[in-house]
Coordinates of N, CA and C in Angstrom, one line a residue:
X2 N -103.3 -154.3 -162.0 CA -102.9 -153.9 -160.6 C -103.7 -152.7 -160.3
X3 N -104.0 -152.8 -159.1 CA -104.8 -151.6 -158.3 C -103.9 -150.4 -158.0
X4 N -104.7 -149.3 -158.5 CA -103.9 -148.0 -158.1 C -104.0 -147.8 -156.7
X5 N -102.9 -147.7 -156.0 CA -102.9 -147.4 -154.4 C -102.5 -146.2 -154.2
X6 N -103.2 -145.5 -153.4 CA -102.9 -143.9 -152.9 C -101.8 -143.9 -151.8
X7 N -100.7 -143.1 -152.2 CA -99.5 -143.0 -151.2 C -99.7 -141.8 -150.6
X8 N -99.7 -141.7 -149.2 CA -99.8 -140.5 -148.6 C -98.3 -140.3 -147.7
X9 N -97.9 -139.1 -147.9 CA -96.5 -138.9 -147.3 C -96.8 -138.7 -145.9
X10 N -95.8 -138.9 -145.1 CA -95.8 -138.9 -143.8 C -96.3 -137.4 -143.2
X11 N -95.8 -136.3 -143.9 CA -96.0 -135.1 -143.5 C -97.5 -134.7 -143.6
X12 N -98.2 -135.6 -144.3 CA -99.7 -135.3 -144.5 C -100.7 -136.1 -143.6
X13 N -100.1 -137.0 -143.0 CA -100.7 -138.1 -142.1 C -101.0 -137.2 -140.6
X14 N -102.2 -137.6 -139.9 CA -102.3 -137.1 -138.6 C -102.6 -138.2 -137.6
X15 N -102.4 -138.0 -136.5 CA -102.4 -138.9 -135.3 C -103.8 -139.2 -135.1
X16 N -103.9 -140.5 -134.8 CA -105.3 -140.9 -134.5 C -106.2 -140.5 -133.3
X17 N -105.4 -139.9 -132.4 CA -105.8 -139.2 -131.2 C -106.5 -137.7 -131.9
X18 N -105.6 -137.0 -132.6 CA -106.1 -135.8 -133.1 C -107.4 -136.0 -134.1
X19 N -107.4 -137.1 -134.8 CA -108.6 -137.5 -135.6 C -109.8 -137.6 -134.8
X20 N -109.7 -138.2 -133.6 CA -110.9 -138.4 -132.6 C -111.3 -137.0 -132.1
X21 N -110.4 -136.2 -131.7 CA -110.7 -134.9 -131.2 C -111.3 -134.1 -132.4
X22 N -110.9 -134.0 -133.6 CA -111.4 -133.3 -134.6 C -112.8 -133.7 -134.9
X23 N -113.0 -135.1 -135.0 CA -114.5 -135.6 -135.3 C -115.3 -135.1 -134.4
X24 N -115.0 -135.3 -133.1 CA -115.8 -135.0 -131.9 C -116.2 -133.6 -131.8
X25 N -115.2 -132.6 -132.2 CA -115.4 -131.2 -132.2 C -116.4 -130.7 -133.4
X26 N -116.3 -131.4 -134.5 CA -117.0 -131.3 -135.7 C -118.6 -131.8 -135.4
X27 N -118.8 -132.9 -134.6 CA -119.9 -133.5 -134.6 C -120.8 -132.8 -133.3
X28 N -120.0 -132.3 -132.5 CA -121.0 -131.6 -131.4 C -121.1 -130.3 -131.9
X29 N -120.0 -129.4 -132.0 CA -119.9 -128.1 -132.6 C -120.7 -127.2 -131.3
X30 N -121.5 -126.4 -131.9 CA -122.3 -125.4 -131.2 C -123.6 -125.9 -130.8
X31 N -123.9 -127.2 -131.2 CA -125.4 -127.7 -130.8 C -125.4 -128.0 -129.4
X32 N -124.3 -128.2 -128.7 CA -124.5 -128.7 -127.4 C -125.0 -127.5 -126.4
X33 N -124.9 -126.4 -126.9 CA -125.3 -125.1 -126.0 C -126.8 -125.4 -125.6
X34 N -127.9 -125.9 -126.5 CA -129.1 -125.8 -126.1 C -129.9 -127.0 -126.4
X35 N -129.2 -128.1 -126.8 CA -130.0 -129.2 -127.2 C -131.0 -129.9 -126.0
X36 N -130.5 -129.8 -124.9 CA -131.1 -130.5 -123.7 C -132.6 -129.8 -123.5
X37 N -132.7 -128.4 -123.6 CA -133.9 -127.8 -123.5 C -134.9 -128.2 -124.8
X38 N -134.2 -128.2 -126.0 CA -135.1 -128.4 -127.0 C -135.7 -129.9 -127.1
X39 N -134.8 -130.7 -126.6 CA -135.5 -132.0 -126.5 C -136.6 -132.2 -125.4
X40 N -136.2 -131.7 -124.2 CA -137.2 -131.6 -123.1 C -138.5 -130.9 -123.6
X41 N -138.5 -129.8 -124.3 CA -139.8 -129.1 -124.5 C -140.5 -129.9 -125.5
X42 N -140.1 -130.7 -126.4 CA -141.0 -131.5 -127.2 C -141.3 -133.0 -126.5
X43 N -140.4 -133.5 -125.8 CA -140.5 -134.7 -125.2 C -140.9 -135.0 -123.8
X44 N -140.7 -134.1 -123.1 CA -140.8 -133.9 -121.7 C -140.3 -135.2 -121.0
X45 N -140.8 -136.1 -120.1 CA -140.3 -137.1 -119.5 C -139.8 -138.4 -120.6
X46 N -140.3 -138.2 -121.8 CA -140.0 -139.4 -122.7 C -138.8 -139.0 -123.5
X47 N -138.0 -138.1 -123.0 CA -136.7 -137.7 -123.8 C -135.7 -138.8 -124.0
X48 N -135.8 -139.8 -123.1 CA -134.9 -140.8 -123.3 C -135.1 -141.6 -124.5
X49 N -136.6 -141.7 -124.8 CA -136.9 -142.5 -126.1 C -136.2 -141.8 -127.2
X50 N -136.3 -140.5 -127.3 CA -135.6 -139.6 -128.4 C -134.3 -140.1 -128.5
X51 N -133.4 -140.0 -127.4 CA -132.1 -140.4 -127.3 C -131.6 -141.8 -127.9
X52 N -132.6 -142.7 -127.5 CA -132.4 -144.1 -128.1 C -132.6 -144.1 -129.7
X53 N -133.8 -143.5 -130.1 CA -133.9 -143.6 -131.5 C -133.1 -142.8 -132.5
X54 N -132.6 -141.7 -131.7 CA -131.5 -140.9 -132.4 C -130.0 -141.9 -132.6
X55 N -129.9 -142.5 -131.7 CA -128.7 -143.3 -131.6 C -128.8 -144.3 -132.7
X56 N -130.1 -145.2 -132.7 CA -130.3 -146.2 -133.8 C -130.1 -145.5 -135.2
X57 N -130.8 -144.4 -135.3 CA -130.8 -143.7 -136.4 C -129.4 -143.4 -137.1
X58 N -128.7 -142.7 -136.2 CA -127.3 -142.3 -136.6 C -126.4 -143.6 -137.0
X59 N -126.6 -144.6 -136.3 CA -125.8 -145.8 -136.7 C -126.4 -146.4 -138.2
X60 N -127.5 -146.4 -138.3 CA -128.2 -146.8 -139.4 C -127.7 -145.9 -140.6
X61 N -127.6 -144.7 -140.5 CA -127.2 -143.7 -141.5 C -125.4 -144.0 -141.7
X62 N -124.8 -144.1 -140.6 CA -123.4 -144.4 -140.6 C -123.2 -145.7 -141.5
X63 N -124.0 -146.8 -141.2 CA -123.9 -148.1 -141.9 C -124.0 -147.7 -143.4
X64 N -125.0 -147.1 -143.7 CA -125.4 -146.9 -145.3 C -124.2 -145.9 -145.8
X65 N -123.6 -145.2 -145.1 CA -122.6 -144.3 -145.6 C -121.3 -145.3 -145.7
X66 N -120.9 -146.0 -144.9 CA -119.8 -146.8 -144.9 C -120.0 -147.8 -146.1
X67 N -121.2 -148.4 -146.3 CA -121.4 -149.4 -147.6 C -121.3 -148.7 -148.8
X68 N -121.7 -147.5 -148.9 CA -121.7 -146.6 -150.0 C -120.3 -146.3 -150.5
X69 N -119.5 -145.8 -149.4 CA -118.2 -145.7 -149.7 C -117.2 -146.7 -149.9
X70 N -117.7 -147.8 -149.6 CA -116.8 -149.1 -149.9 C -117.1 -149.4 -151.5
X71 N -118.3 -149.1 -151.8 CA -118.7 -149.3 -153.2 C -117.9 -148.4 -154.2
X72 N -117.8 -147.1 -153.8 CA -117.2 -146.2 -154.6 C -116.0 -145.7 -153.9
X73 N -114.9 -146.3 -153.8 CA -113.7 -146.1 -152.9 C -113.0 -144.8 -153.5
X74 N -113.0 -144.8 -154.8 CA -112.1 -143.5 -155.3 C -112.9 -142.3 -155.5
X75 N -114.1 -142.3 -155.1 CA -114.9 -141.1 -155.5 C -115.3 -140.3 -154.2
X76 N -115.4 -139.0 -154.3 CA -116.0 -138.3 -153.4 C -117.7 -138.0 -153.5
X77 N -118.2 -137.3 -152.5 CA -119.4 -137.3 -152.5 C -120.2 -136.7 -153.7
X78 N -119.5 -135.7 -154.3 CA -120.1 -135.4 -155.7 C -119.9 -136.1 -156.8
X79 N -118.9 -137.0 -156.9 CA -118.8 -137.9 -157.8 C -119.6 -139.1 -157.6
X80 N -119.9 -139.5 -156.4 CA -120.9 -140.4 -156.2 C -122.5 -140.0 -156.7
X81 N -122.7 -138.8 -156.4 CA -123.9 -138.2 -156.7 C -124.1 -138.3 -158.3
X82 N -123.1 -137.9 -159.1 CA -123.2 -137.8 -160.4 C -123.2 -139.4 -161.0
X83 N -122.3 -140.3 -160.4 CA -122.5 -141.5 -160.9 C -123.8 -142.3 -160.8
X84 N -124.4 -142.0 -159.5 CA -125.9 -142.8 -159.1 C -126.8 -142.1 -159.9
X85 N -126.9 -140.7 -159.8 CA -128.1 -140.0 -160.4 C -128.1 -139.4 -161.6
X86 N -126.8 -139.4 -162.1 CA -126.5 -138.9 -163.5 C -126.1 -137.4 -163.2
X87 N -125.7 -136.9 -164.4 CA -125.1 -135.6 -164.6 C -125.9 -134.4 -164.0
X88 N -127.0 -134.3 -164.5 CA -127.8 -133.0 -164.1 C -128.5 -133.4 -162.8
X89 N -129.2 -134.5 -162.4 CA -129.7 -134.5 -161.1 C -128.6 -134.6 -160.1
X90 N -127.6 -135.3 -160.3 CA -126.4 -135.5 -159.3 C -126.0 -134.0 -159.1
X91 N -125.8 -133.2 -160.2 CA -125.4 -131.7 -160.0 C -126.3 -130.9 -159.1
X92 N -127.7 -131.2 -159.4 CA -128.8 -130.6 -158.5 C -128.6 -131.0 -157.2
X93 N -128.4 -132.2 -156.9 CA -128.2 -132.8 -155.4 C -127.0 -132.1 -154.8
X94 N -125.9 -132.0 -155.6 CA -124.6 -131.3 -155.1 C -124.9 -129.9 -154.8
X95 N -125.6 -129.2 -155.7 CA -126.0 -127.8 -155.5 C -126.8 -127.6 -154.0
X96 N -127.8 -128.6 -153.9 CA -128.6 -128.5 -152.5 C -127.5 -128.8 -151.5
X97 N -126.7 -129.8 -151.6 CA -125.7 -129.8 -150.4 C -124.8 -128.6 -150.3
X98 N -124.4 -127.8 -151.1 CA -123.6 -126.8 -151.0 C -124.6 -125.7 -150.3
X99 N -125.7 -125.5 -150.7 CA -126.8 -124.4 -150.0 C -127.1 -125.1 -148.6
X100 N -127.1 -126.3 -148.2 CA -127.2 -126.8 -146.9 C -126.1 -126.3 -146.0
X101 N -124.9 -126.7 -146.6 CA -123.6 -126.3 -145.9 C -123.6 -124.8 -145.7
X102 N -123.8 -124.0 -146.5 CA -123.8 -122.5 -146.5 C -124.9 -122.1 -145.4
X103 N -126.1 -122.6 -145.2 CA -126.9 -122.3 -144.3 C -126.5 -122.8 -142.8
X104 N -126.0 -123.8 -142.9 CA -125.4 -124.4 -141.6 C -124.2 -123.6 -141.1
X105 N -123.3 -123.1 -142.1 CA -122.2 -122.1 -141.7 C -122.8 -120.9 -141.2
X106 N -123.8 -120.4 -141.8 CA -124.4 -119.0 -141.4 C -124.9 -119.2 -139.9
X107 N -125.6 -120.5 -139.9 CA -126.4 -120.6 -138.4 C -125.2 -120.7 -137.3
X108 N -124.2 -121.4 -137.6 CA -123.1 -121.7 -136.5 C -122.3 -120.2 -136.3
X109 N -122.1 -119.6 -137.3 CA -121.6 -118.2 -137.1 C -122.4 -117.3 -136.2
X110 N -123.8 -117.3 -136.5 CA -124.7 -116.5 -135.7 C -124.7 -117.1 -134.1
X111 N -124.6 -118.3 -134.1 CA -124.7 -118.9 -132.8 C -123.3 -118.6 -132.1
X112 N -122.1 -118.7 -132.6 CA -120.9 -118.3 -132.0 C -120.9 -116.9 -131.6
X113 N -121.5 -116.1 -132.5 CA -121.4 -114.7 -131.9 C -122.5 -114.4 -130.7
X114 N -123.5 -115.1 -130.7 CA -124.4 -115.0 -129.8 C -123.7 -115.3 -128.4
X115 N -123.1 -116.3 -128.5 CA -122.3 -116.9 -127.2 C -121.2 -116.0 -126.7
X116 N -120.4 -115.4 -127.7 CA -119.3 -114.4 -127.4 C -119.9 -113.3 -126.8
X117 N -121.0 -112.6 -127.5 CA -121.7 -111.4 -127.0 C -122.4 -111.8 -125.6
X118 N -122.9 -112.9 -125.3 CA -123.6 -113.0 -124.1 C -122.6 -113.2 -122.9
X119 N -121.5 -114.1 -123.3 CA -120.8 -114.6 -122.0 C -119.5 -113.8 -122.0
X120 N -118.8 -113.3 -123.1 CA -117.4 -112.7 -123.0 C -117.5 -111.3 -123.1
X121 N -117.9 -110.7 -124.3 CA -117.9 -109.5 -124.6 C -119.3 -108.8 -125.0
X122 N -120.0 -108.5 -124.0 CA -121.4 -108.0 -124.2 C -121.6 -106.9 -125.1
X123 N -120.4 -105.9 -125.0 CA -120.6 -104.6 -125.7 C -119.8 -104.6 -126.9
X124 N -119.4 -105.7 -127.4 CA -118.7 -105.7 -128.8 C -119.6 -105.7 -129.8
X125 N -119.3 -104.8 -130.9 CA -120.2 -104.8 -132.1 C -120.3 -106.1 -132.8
X126 N -121.4 -106.4 -133.3 CA -121.5 -107.7 -133.9 C -120.7 -107.9 -135.1
X127 N -120.8 -106.6 -136.0 CA -119.8 -106.8 -137.1 C -118.4 -107.2 -136.9
X128 N -117.9 -106.5 -135.7 CA -116.5 -107.0 -135.6 C -116.5 -108.4 -135.3
X129 N -117.2 -109.1 -134.6 CA -117.3 -110.5 -134.5 C -117.4 -111.2 -135.6
X130 N -118.3 -111.0 -136.4 CA -118.4 -111.6 -137.7 C -117.3 -111.5 -138.5
X131 N -116.7 -110.3 -138.7 CA -115.5 -110.1 -139.5 C -114.2 -111.1 -138.9
X132 N -114.2 -111.0 -137.5 CA -113.2 -111.8 -136.8 C -113.3 -113.2 -137.2
X133 N -114.5 -113.7 -137.1 CA -114.7 -115.3 -137.1 C -114.6 -115.5 -138.7
X134 N -115.0 -114.7 -139.7 CA -114.8 -115.0 -141.0 C -113.2 -115.1 -141.3
X135 N -112.4 -114.1 -140.8 CA -111.0 -114.0 -141.1 C -110.4 -115.5 -140.5
X136 N -110.8 -115.9 -139.3 CA -110.3 -117.3 -138.8 C -110.7 -118.4 -139.8
X137 N -111.9 -118.4 -140.2 CA -112.3 -119.3 -141.2 C -111.5 -119.3 -142.4
X138 N -111.3 -118.2 -143.0 CA -110.5 -118.2 -144.2 C -109.1 -118.4 -144.0
X139 N -108.6 -118.2 -143.0 CA -107.2 -118.7 -142.5 C -107.0 -120.1 -142.4
X140 N -108.0 -120.6 -141.9 CA -108.1 -122.2 -141.7 C -108.2 -122.9 -143.0
X141 N -109.2 -122.4 -143.9 CA -109.4 -123.0 -145.3 C -108.2 -122.9 -146.2
X142 N -107.5 -121.7 -146.0 CA -106.3 -121.6 -147.0 C -105.1 -122.2 -146.3
X143 N -104.9 -122.4 -145.0 CA -104.0 -123.1 -144.4 C -103.7 -124.5 -144.5
X144 N -104.9 -125.1 -144.8 CA -104.9 -126.7 -145.0 C -105.3 -127.3 -143.8
X145 N -105.2 -128.7 -143.8 CA -105.5 -129.4 -142.6 C -104.9 -129.2 -141.4
X146 N -103.5 -129.0 -141.6 CA -102.8 -128.9 -140.4 C -103.1 -127.6 -139.5
X147 N -103.5 -126.5 -140.2 CA -104.0 -125.5 -139.4 C -105.3 -125.8 -138.8
X148 N -106.2 -126.7 -139.4 CA -107.4 -127.0 -138.7 C -107.0 -127.8 -137.5
X149 N -106.0 -128.7 -137.7 CA -105.7 -129.6 -136.6 C -105.1 -128.8 -135.3
X150 N -104.5 -127.9 -135.7 CA -103.7 -127.2 -134.7 C -104.5 -126.1 -133.8
X151 N -105.8 -126.1 -134.1 CA -106.7 -125.1 -133.6 C -106.9 -125.9 -132.2
X152 N -106.6 -125.2 -131.1 CA -106.6 -125.8 -129.8 C -108.1 -126.0 -129.3
X153 N -109.0 -125.2 -129.9 CA -110.4 -125.3 -129.3 C -111.0 -126.7 -129.5
X154 N -110.5 -127.4 -130.5 CA -110.8 -128.8 -130.7 C -110.5 -129.6 -129.5
X155 N -109.2 -129.4 -129.0 CA -108.9 -130.2 -127.9 C -109.6 -129.8 -126.6
X156 N -109.6 -128.6 -126.4 CA -110.3 -128.1 -125.0 C -111.9 -128.4 -125.2
X157 N -112.4 -128.2 -126.4 CA -114.0 -128.6 -126.5 C -114.1 -129.8 -126.1
X158 N -113.3 -130.9 -126.7 CA -113.4 -132.3 -126.4 C -113.4 -132.6 -124.9
X159 N -112.4 -132.2 -124.3 CA -112.2 -132.4 -122.8 C -113.1 -131.7 -122.3
X160 N -113.8 -130.6 -122.5 CA -114.9 -129.9 -121.8 C -116.1 -130.6 -121.9
X161 N -116.4 -131.4 -123.0 CA -117.6 -132.0 -123.1 C -117.6 -133.2 -122.5
X162 N -116.3 -134.0 -122.4 CA -116.3 -135.2 -121.7 C -116.5 -134.9 -120.3
X163 N -115.9 -133.7 -119.7 CA -116.0 -133.5 -118.2 C -117.4 -133.1 -118.0
X164 N -118.1 -132.3 -118.9 CA -119.5 -131.9 -118.6 C -120.4 -133.2 -118.7
X165 N -120.2 -134.1 -119.6 CA -121.0 -135.4 -119.7 C -120.8 -136.2 -118.3
X166 N -119.6 -136.2 -117.7 CA -119.2 -137.0 -116.6 C -119.9 -136.2 -115.4
X167 N -119.9 -134.8 -115.4 CA -120.5 -134.2 -114.2 C -122.0 -134.4 -114.3
X168 N -122.7 -134.5 -115.4 CA -124.2 -134.7 -115.6 C -124.4 -136.2 -115.0
X169 N -123.7 -137.1 -115.3 CA -124.0 -138.5 -114.9 C -123.8 -138.6 -113.3
X170 N -122.8 -137.8 -112.8 CA -122.6 -137.8 -111.4 C -123.7 -137.2 -110.5
X171 N -124.1 -136.2 -111.2 CA -125.2 -135.4 -110.5 C -126.6 -135.9 -110.9

């Protein structure tokens, strides 16, 4: 008989909240300047880059789903070790942790620049860094429900949908 994973009701989340969280994680701070970056390199052919990135993202998602179906009870670290062996799998896991660390630092710097530019221009950078790190630590120690309850996910999702609709209209 197959081992089935039972999740209690207090650990489940609503599908709408999951959509909001995935949207906020995928878009993140990259929405601040991606249009300028795409236009600088592609000029009037930017639509080709959008279509190619759409196809590439779906191809990667397809491979991810097929891999996760093959290793249903494993996480990313376990999959790396099972496919590539103990040493090379741990090396890939270390590279992934390093990548996530650099992404974290980049996002913190971007948030600091946005807050300094638009909200509090005379606030010390160290205060902003410490405040953001306290929020991140609180989120990680509080678990998934703290992460879900952060209202910025909901407001950021509605803001991006409204922004996209305004761009289409104009």
